[in-house]
mmCIF file of C-alpha atoms in Angstrom:
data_model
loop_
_atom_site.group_PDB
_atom_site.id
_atom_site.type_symbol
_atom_site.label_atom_id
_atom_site.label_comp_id
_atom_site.label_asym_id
_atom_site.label_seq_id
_atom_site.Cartn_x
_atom_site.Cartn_y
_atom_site.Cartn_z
ATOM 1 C CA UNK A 1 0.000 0.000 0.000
ATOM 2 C CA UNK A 2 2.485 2.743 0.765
ATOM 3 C CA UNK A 3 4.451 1.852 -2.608
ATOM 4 C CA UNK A 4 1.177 2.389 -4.341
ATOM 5 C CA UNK A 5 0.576 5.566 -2.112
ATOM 6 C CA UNK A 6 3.791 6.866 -3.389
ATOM 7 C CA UNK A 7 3.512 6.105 -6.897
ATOM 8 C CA UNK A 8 0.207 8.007 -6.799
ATOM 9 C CA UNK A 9 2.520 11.042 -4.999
ATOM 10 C CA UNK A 10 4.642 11.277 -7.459
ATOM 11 C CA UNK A 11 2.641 10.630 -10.381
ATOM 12 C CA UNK A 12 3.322 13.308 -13.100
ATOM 13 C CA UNK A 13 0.932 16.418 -13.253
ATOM 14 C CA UNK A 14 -0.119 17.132 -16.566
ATOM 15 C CA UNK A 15 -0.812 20.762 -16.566
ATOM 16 C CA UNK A 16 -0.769 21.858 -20.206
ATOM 17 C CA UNK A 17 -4.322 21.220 -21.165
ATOM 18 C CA UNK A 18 -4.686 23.062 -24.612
ATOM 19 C CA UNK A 19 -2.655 24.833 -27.234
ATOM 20 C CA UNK A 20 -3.739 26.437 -30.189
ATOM 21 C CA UNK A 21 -2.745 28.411 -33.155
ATOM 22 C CA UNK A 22 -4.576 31.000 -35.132
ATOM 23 C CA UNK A 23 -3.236 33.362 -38.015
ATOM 24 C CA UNK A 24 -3.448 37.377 -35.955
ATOM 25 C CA UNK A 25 -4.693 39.270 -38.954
ATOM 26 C CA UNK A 26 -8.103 37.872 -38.874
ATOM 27 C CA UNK A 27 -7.947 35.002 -36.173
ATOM 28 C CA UNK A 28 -8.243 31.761 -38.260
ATOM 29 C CA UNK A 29 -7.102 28.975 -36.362
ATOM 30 C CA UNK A 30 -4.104 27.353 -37.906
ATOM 31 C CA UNK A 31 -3.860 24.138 -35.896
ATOM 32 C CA UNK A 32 -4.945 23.026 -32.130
ATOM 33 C CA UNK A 33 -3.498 20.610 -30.021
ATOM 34 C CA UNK A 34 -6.078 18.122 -30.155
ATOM 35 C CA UNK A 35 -7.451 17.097 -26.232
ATOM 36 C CA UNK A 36 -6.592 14.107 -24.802
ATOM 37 C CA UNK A 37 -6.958 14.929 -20.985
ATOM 38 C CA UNK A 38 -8.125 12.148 -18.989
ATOM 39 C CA UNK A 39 -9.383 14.482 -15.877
ATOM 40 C CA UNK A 40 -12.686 14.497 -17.676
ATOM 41 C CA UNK A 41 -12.653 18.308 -17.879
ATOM 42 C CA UNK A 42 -14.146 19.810 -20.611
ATOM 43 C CA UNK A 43 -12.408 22.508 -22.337
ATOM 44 C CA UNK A 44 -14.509 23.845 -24.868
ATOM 45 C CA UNK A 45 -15.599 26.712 -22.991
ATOM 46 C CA UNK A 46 -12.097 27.803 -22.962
ATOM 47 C CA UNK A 47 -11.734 26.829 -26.557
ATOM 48 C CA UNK A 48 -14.588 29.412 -27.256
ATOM 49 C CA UNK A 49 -12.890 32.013 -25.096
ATOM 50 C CA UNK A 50 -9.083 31.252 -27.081
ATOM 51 C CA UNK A 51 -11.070 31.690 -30.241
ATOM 52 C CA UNK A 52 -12.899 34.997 -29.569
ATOM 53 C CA UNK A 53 -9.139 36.102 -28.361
ATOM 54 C CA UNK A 54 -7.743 35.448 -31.304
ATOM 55 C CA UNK A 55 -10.944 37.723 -33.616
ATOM 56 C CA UNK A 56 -9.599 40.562 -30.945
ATOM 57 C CA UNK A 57 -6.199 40.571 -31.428
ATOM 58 C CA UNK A 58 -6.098 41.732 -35.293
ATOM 59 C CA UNK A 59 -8.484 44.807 -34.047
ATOM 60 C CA UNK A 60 -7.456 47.959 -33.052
ATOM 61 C CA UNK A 61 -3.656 48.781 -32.373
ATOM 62 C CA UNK A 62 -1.105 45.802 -32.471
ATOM 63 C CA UNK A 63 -1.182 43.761 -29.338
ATOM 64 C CA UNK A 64 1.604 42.719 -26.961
ATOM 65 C CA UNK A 65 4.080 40.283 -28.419
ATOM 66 C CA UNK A 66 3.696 37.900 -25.025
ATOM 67 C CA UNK A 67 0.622 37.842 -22.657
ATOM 68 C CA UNK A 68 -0.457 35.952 -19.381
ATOM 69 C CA UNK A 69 -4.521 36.121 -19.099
ATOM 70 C CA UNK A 70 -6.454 35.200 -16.120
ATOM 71 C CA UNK A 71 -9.320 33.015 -16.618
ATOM 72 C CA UNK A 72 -12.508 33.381 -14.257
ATOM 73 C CA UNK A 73 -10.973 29.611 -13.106
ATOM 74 C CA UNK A 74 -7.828 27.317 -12.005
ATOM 75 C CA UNK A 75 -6.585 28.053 -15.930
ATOM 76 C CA UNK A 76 -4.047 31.045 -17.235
ATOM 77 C CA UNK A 77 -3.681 31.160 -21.233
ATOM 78 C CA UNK A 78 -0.532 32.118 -22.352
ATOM 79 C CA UNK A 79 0.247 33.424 -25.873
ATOM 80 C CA UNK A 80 3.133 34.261 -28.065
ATOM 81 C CA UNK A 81 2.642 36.086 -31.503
ATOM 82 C CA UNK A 82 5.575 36.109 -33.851
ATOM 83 C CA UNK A 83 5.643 36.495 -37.521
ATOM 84 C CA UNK A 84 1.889 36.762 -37.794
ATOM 85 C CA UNK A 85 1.063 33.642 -35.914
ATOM 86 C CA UNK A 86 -0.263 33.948 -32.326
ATOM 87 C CA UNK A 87 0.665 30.820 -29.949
ATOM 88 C CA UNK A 88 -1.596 30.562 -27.493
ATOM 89 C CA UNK A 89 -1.315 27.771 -24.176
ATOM 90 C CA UNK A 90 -3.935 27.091 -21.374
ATOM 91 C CA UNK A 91 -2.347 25.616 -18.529
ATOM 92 C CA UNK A 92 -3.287 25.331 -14.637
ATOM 93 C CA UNK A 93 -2.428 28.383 -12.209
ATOM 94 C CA UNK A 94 0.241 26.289 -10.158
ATOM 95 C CA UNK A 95 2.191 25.482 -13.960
ATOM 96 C CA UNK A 96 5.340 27.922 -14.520
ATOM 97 C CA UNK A 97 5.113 30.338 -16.049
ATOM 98 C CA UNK A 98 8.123 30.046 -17.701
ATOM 99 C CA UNK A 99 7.956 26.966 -18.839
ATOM 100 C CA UNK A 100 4.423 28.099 -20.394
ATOM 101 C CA UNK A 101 6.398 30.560 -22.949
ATOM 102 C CA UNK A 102 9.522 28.158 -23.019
ATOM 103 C CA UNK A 103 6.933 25.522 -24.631
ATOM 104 C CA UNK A 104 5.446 27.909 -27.019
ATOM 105 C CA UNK A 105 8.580 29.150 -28.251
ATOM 106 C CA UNK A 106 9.839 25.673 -28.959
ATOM 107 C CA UNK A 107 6.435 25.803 -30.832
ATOM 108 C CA UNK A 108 7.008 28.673 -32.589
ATOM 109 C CA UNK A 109 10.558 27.899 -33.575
ATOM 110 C CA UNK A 110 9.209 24.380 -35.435
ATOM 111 C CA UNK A 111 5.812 25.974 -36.790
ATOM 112 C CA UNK A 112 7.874 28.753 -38.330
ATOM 113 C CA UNK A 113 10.644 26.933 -39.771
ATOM 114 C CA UNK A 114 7.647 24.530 -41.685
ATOM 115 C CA UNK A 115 5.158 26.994 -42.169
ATOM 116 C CA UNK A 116 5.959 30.588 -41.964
ATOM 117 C CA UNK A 117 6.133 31.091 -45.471
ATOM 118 C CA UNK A 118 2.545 29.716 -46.301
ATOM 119 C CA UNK A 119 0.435 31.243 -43.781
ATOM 120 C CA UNK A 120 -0.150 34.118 -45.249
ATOM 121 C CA UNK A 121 -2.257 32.045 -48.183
ATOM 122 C CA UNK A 122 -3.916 29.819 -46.010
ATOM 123 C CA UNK A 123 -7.736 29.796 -46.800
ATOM 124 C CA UNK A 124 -9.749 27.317 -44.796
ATOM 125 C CA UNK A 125 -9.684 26.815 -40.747
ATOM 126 C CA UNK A 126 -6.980 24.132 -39.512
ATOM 127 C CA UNK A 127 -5.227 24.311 -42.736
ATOM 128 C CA UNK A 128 -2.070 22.736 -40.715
ATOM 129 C CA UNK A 129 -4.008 20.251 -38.673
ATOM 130 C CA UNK A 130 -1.232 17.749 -38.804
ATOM 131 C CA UNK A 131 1.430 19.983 -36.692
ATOM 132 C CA UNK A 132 -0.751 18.130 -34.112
ATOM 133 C CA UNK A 133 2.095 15.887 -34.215
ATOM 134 C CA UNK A 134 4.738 17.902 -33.253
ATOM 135 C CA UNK A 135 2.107 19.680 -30.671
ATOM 136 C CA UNK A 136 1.670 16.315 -28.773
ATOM 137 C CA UNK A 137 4.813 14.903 -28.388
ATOM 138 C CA UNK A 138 6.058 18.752 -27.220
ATOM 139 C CA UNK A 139 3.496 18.802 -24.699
ATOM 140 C CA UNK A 140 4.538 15.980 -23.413
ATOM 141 C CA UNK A 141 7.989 16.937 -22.753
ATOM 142 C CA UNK A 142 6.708 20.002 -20.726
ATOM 143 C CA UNK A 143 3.455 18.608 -19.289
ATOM 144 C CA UNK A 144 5.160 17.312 -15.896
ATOM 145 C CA UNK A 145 7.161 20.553 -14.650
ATOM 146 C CA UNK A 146 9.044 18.691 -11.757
ATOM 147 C CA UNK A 147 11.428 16.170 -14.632
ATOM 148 C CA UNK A 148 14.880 16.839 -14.801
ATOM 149 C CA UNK A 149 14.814 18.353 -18.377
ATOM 150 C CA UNK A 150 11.975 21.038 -16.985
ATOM 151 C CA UNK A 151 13.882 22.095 -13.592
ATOM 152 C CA UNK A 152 16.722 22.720 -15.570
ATOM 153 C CA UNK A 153 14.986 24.939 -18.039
ATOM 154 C CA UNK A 154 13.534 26.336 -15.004
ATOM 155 C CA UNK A 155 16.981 27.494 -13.925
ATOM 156 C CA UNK A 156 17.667 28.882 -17.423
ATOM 157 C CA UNK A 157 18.104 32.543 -16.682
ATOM 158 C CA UNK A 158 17.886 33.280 -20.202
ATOM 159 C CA UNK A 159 14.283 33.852 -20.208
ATOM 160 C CA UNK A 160 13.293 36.599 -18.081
ATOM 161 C CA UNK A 161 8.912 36.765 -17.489
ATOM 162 C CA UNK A 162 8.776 39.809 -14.826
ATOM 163 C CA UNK A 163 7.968 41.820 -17.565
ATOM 164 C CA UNK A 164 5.113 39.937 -19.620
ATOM 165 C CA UNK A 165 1.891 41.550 -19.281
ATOM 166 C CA UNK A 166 -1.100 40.203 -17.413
ATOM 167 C CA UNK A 167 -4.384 40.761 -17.865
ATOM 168 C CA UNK A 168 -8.014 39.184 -16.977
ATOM 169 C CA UNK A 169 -9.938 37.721 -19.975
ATOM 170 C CA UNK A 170 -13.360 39.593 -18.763
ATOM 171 C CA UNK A 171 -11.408 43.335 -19.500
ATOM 172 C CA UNK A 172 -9.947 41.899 -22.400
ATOM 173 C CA UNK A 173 -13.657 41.168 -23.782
ATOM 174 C CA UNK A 174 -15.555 44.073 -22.246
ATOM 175 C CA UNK A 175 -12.679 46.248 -23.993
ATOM 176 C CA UNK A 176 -13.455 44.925 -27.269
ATOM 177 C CA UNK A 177 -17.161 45.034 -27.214
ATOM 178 C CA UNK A 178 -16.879 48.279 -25.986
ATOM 179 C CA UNK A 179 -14.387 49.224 -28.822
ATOM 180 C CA UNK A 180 -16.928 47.488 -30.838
ATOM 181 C CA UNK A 181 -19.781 49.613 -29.427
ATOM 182 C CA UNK A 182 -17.693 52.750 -29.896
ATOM 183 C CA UNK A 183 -17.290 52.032 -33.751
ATOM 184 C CA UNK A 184 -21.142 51.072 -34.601
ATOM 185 C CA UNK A 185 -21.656 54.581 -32.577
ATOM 186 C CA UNK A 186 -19.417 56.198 -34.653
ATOM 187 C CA UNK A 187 -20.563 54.259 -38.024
ATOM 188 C CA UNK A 188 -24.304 55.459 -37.004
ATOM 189 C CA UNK A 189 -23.185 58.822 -36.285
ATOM 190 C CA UNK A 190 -21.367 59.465 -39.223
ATOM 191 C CA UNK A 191 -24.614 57.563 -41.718
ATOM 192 C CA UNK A 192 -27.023 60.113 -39.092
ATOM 193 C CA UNK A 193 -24.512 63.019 -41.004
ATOM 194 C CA UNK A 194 -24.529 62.083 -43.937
ATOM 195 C CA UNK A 195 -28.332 61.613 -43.872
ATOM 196 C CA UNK A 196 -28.524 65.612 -42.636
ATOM 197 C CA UNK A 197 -26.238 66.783 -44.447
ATOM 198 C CA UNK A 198 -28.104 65.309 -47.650
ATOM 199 C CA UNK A 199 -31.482 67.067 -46.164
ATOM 200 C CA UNK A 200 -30.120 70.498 -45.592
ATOM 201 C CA UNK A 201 -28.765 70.593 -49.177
ATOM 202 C CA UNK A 202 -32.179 69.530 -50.232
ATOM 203 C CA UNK A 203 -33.914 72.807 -47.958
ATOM 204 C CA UNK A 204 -30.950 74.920 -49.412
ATOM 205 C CA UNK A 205 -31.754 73.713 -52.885
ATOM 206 C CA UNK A 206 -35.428 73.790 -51.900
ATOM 207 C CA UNK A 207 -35.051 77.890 -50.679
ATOM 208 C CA UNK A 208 -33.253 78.956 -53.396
ATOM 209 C CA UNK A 209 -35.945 77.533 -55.796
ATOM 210 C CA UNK A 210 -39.033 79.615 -53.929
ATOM 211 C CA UNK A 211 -36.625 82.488 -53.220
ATOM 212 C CA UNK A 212 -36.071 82.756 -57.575
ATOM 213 C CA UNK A 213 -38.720 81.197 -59.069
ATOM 214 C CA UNK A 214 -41.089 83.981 -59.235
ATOM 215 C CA UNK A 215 -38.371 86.323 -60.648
ATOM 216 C CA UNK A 216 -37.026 83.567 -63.300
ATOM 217 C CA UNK A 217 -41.340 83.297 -64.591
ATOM 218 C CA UNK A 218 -41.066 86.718 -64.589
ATOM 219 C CA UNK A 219 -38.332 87.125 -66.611
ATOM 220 C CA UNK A 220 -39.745 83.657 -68.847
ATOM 221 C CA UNK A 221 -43.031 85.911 -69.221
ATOM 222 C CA UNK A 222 -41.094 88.975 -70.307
ATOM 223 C CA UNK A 223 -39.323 87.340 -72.558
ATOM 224 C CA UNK A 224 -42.461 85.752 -74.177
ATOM 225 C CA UNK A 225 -44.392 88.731 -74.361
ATOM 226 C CA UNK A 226 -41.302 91.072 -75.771
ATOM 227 C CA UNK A 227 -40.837 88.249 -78.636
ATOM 228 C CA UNK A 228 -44.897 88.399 -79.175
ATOM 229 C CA UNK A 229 -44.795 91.941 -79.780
ATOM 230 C CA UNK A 230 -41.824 91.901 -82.354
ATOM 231 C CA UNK A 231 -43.719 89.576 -84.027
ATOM 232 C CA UNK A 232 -46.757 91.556 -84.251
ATOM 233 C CA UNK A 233 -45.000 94.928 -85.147
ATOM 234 C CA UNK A 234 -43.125 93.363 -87.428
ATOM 235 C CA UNK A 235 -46.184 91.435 -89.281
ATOM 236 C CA UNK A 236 -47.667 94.487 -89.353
ATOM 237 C CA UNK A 237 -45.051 96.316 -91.144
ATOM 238 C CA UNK A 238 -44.832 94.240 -93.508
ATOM 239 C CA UNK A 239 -48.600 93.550 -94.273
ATOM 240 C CA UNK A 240 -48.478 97.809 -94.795
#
């Protein structure tokens, strides 16, 4: 009993749960670490949240090369944009953080080296499915934190994370609908301008028309009458 006790204690933790790639310019997803987690946890929820991430990022101003963002749960997501391509991790809170960016830079390094060139021309969602692959047997290699190979990457001083921003996925969202909100404000504003702006050159065409019409019918009637009387002095003159 207390040799199966301890093989239970030191059984590995497998704390990268999800990894997926998208293209940043318009958020297609590129390839996903498919799920194999045997906790029973489902992870779509999070693979909704990753995906609406991804739409935000090729919005508004260019966003942070690295990011650590707080889920409402035990999960961070971790991402990594280079070259167009945004790297993005969900792992448990008690996983290291720097092993997080260490594992999605090997990523990066491999997906760039096979793929950089034709990402640009993918057309269709998952268009590299198959780096699943290499996504697997990576995540393996990082998924227990406490092997040799990981405490000595942990010790690598080479990779410093103070400065990597954090933020919580919930201001992340609420600043993009409200970024959205701000734009369909502005967009109705400006078609509400245009829409006036059409209607006072139709009162200003409209004014100008009452202001000289009775002075151009006139002038028509002048005209008329003046080139009636010629007529009639000159028919007579030359009846005489």
């Amino acid at each position: 009993r207390r040799r199966r006790r301890r093989r239970r204690r030191l059984a590995p933790a497998h704390m990268v749960k999800l990894t997926l790639l998208a293209r940043v310019t318009d958020g297609l997803p590129l390839a996903e670490g498919l799920d194999n987690d045997s906790s029973g946890q489902t992870l779509d929820r999070y693979k909704s949240q990753a995906k609406a991430l991804f739409k935000k990022l090729g919005a508004g101003a260019p966003p942070p090369s690295r990011m650590t963002i707080e889920t409402d749960s035990a999960f961070l997501m971790h991402y990594v944009i280079d070259n167009g391509v945004c790297y993005l991790t969900l792992c448990d809170r008690t996983y290291p953080k720097k092993l997080a960016y260490q594992y999605l830079e090997e990523l990066q390094r491999e997906f760039d080296a096979r793929h950089g060139t034709s990402v640009d021309a993918a057309a269709r969602p998952y268009a590299f499915i198959k780096f699943d692959t290499f996504i697997q047997r990576t995540k393996k290699l990082y998924s227990d934190a406490r092997t040799q190979r990981n405490l000595n990457k942990l010790n690598d001083d080479l990779h410093d994370i103070q400065q990597i921003m954090t933020k919580n996925i919930n201001d992340i969202m609420g600043q993009g609908e409200r970024l959205d909100r701000v734009s369909e404000m502005s967009g109705a504003l400006s078609a509400e301008s245009k829409k006036y702006s059409k209607k006072a050159r139709d009162l200003s065409r409209q004014a100008l028309i009452q202001k000289y019409m009775p002075m151009a019918v006139f002038a028509l009637i002048l005209i008329v009458v003046l080139m009636i009387r010629r007529w009639l002095n000159a028919f007579y003159y030359s009846s005489a």
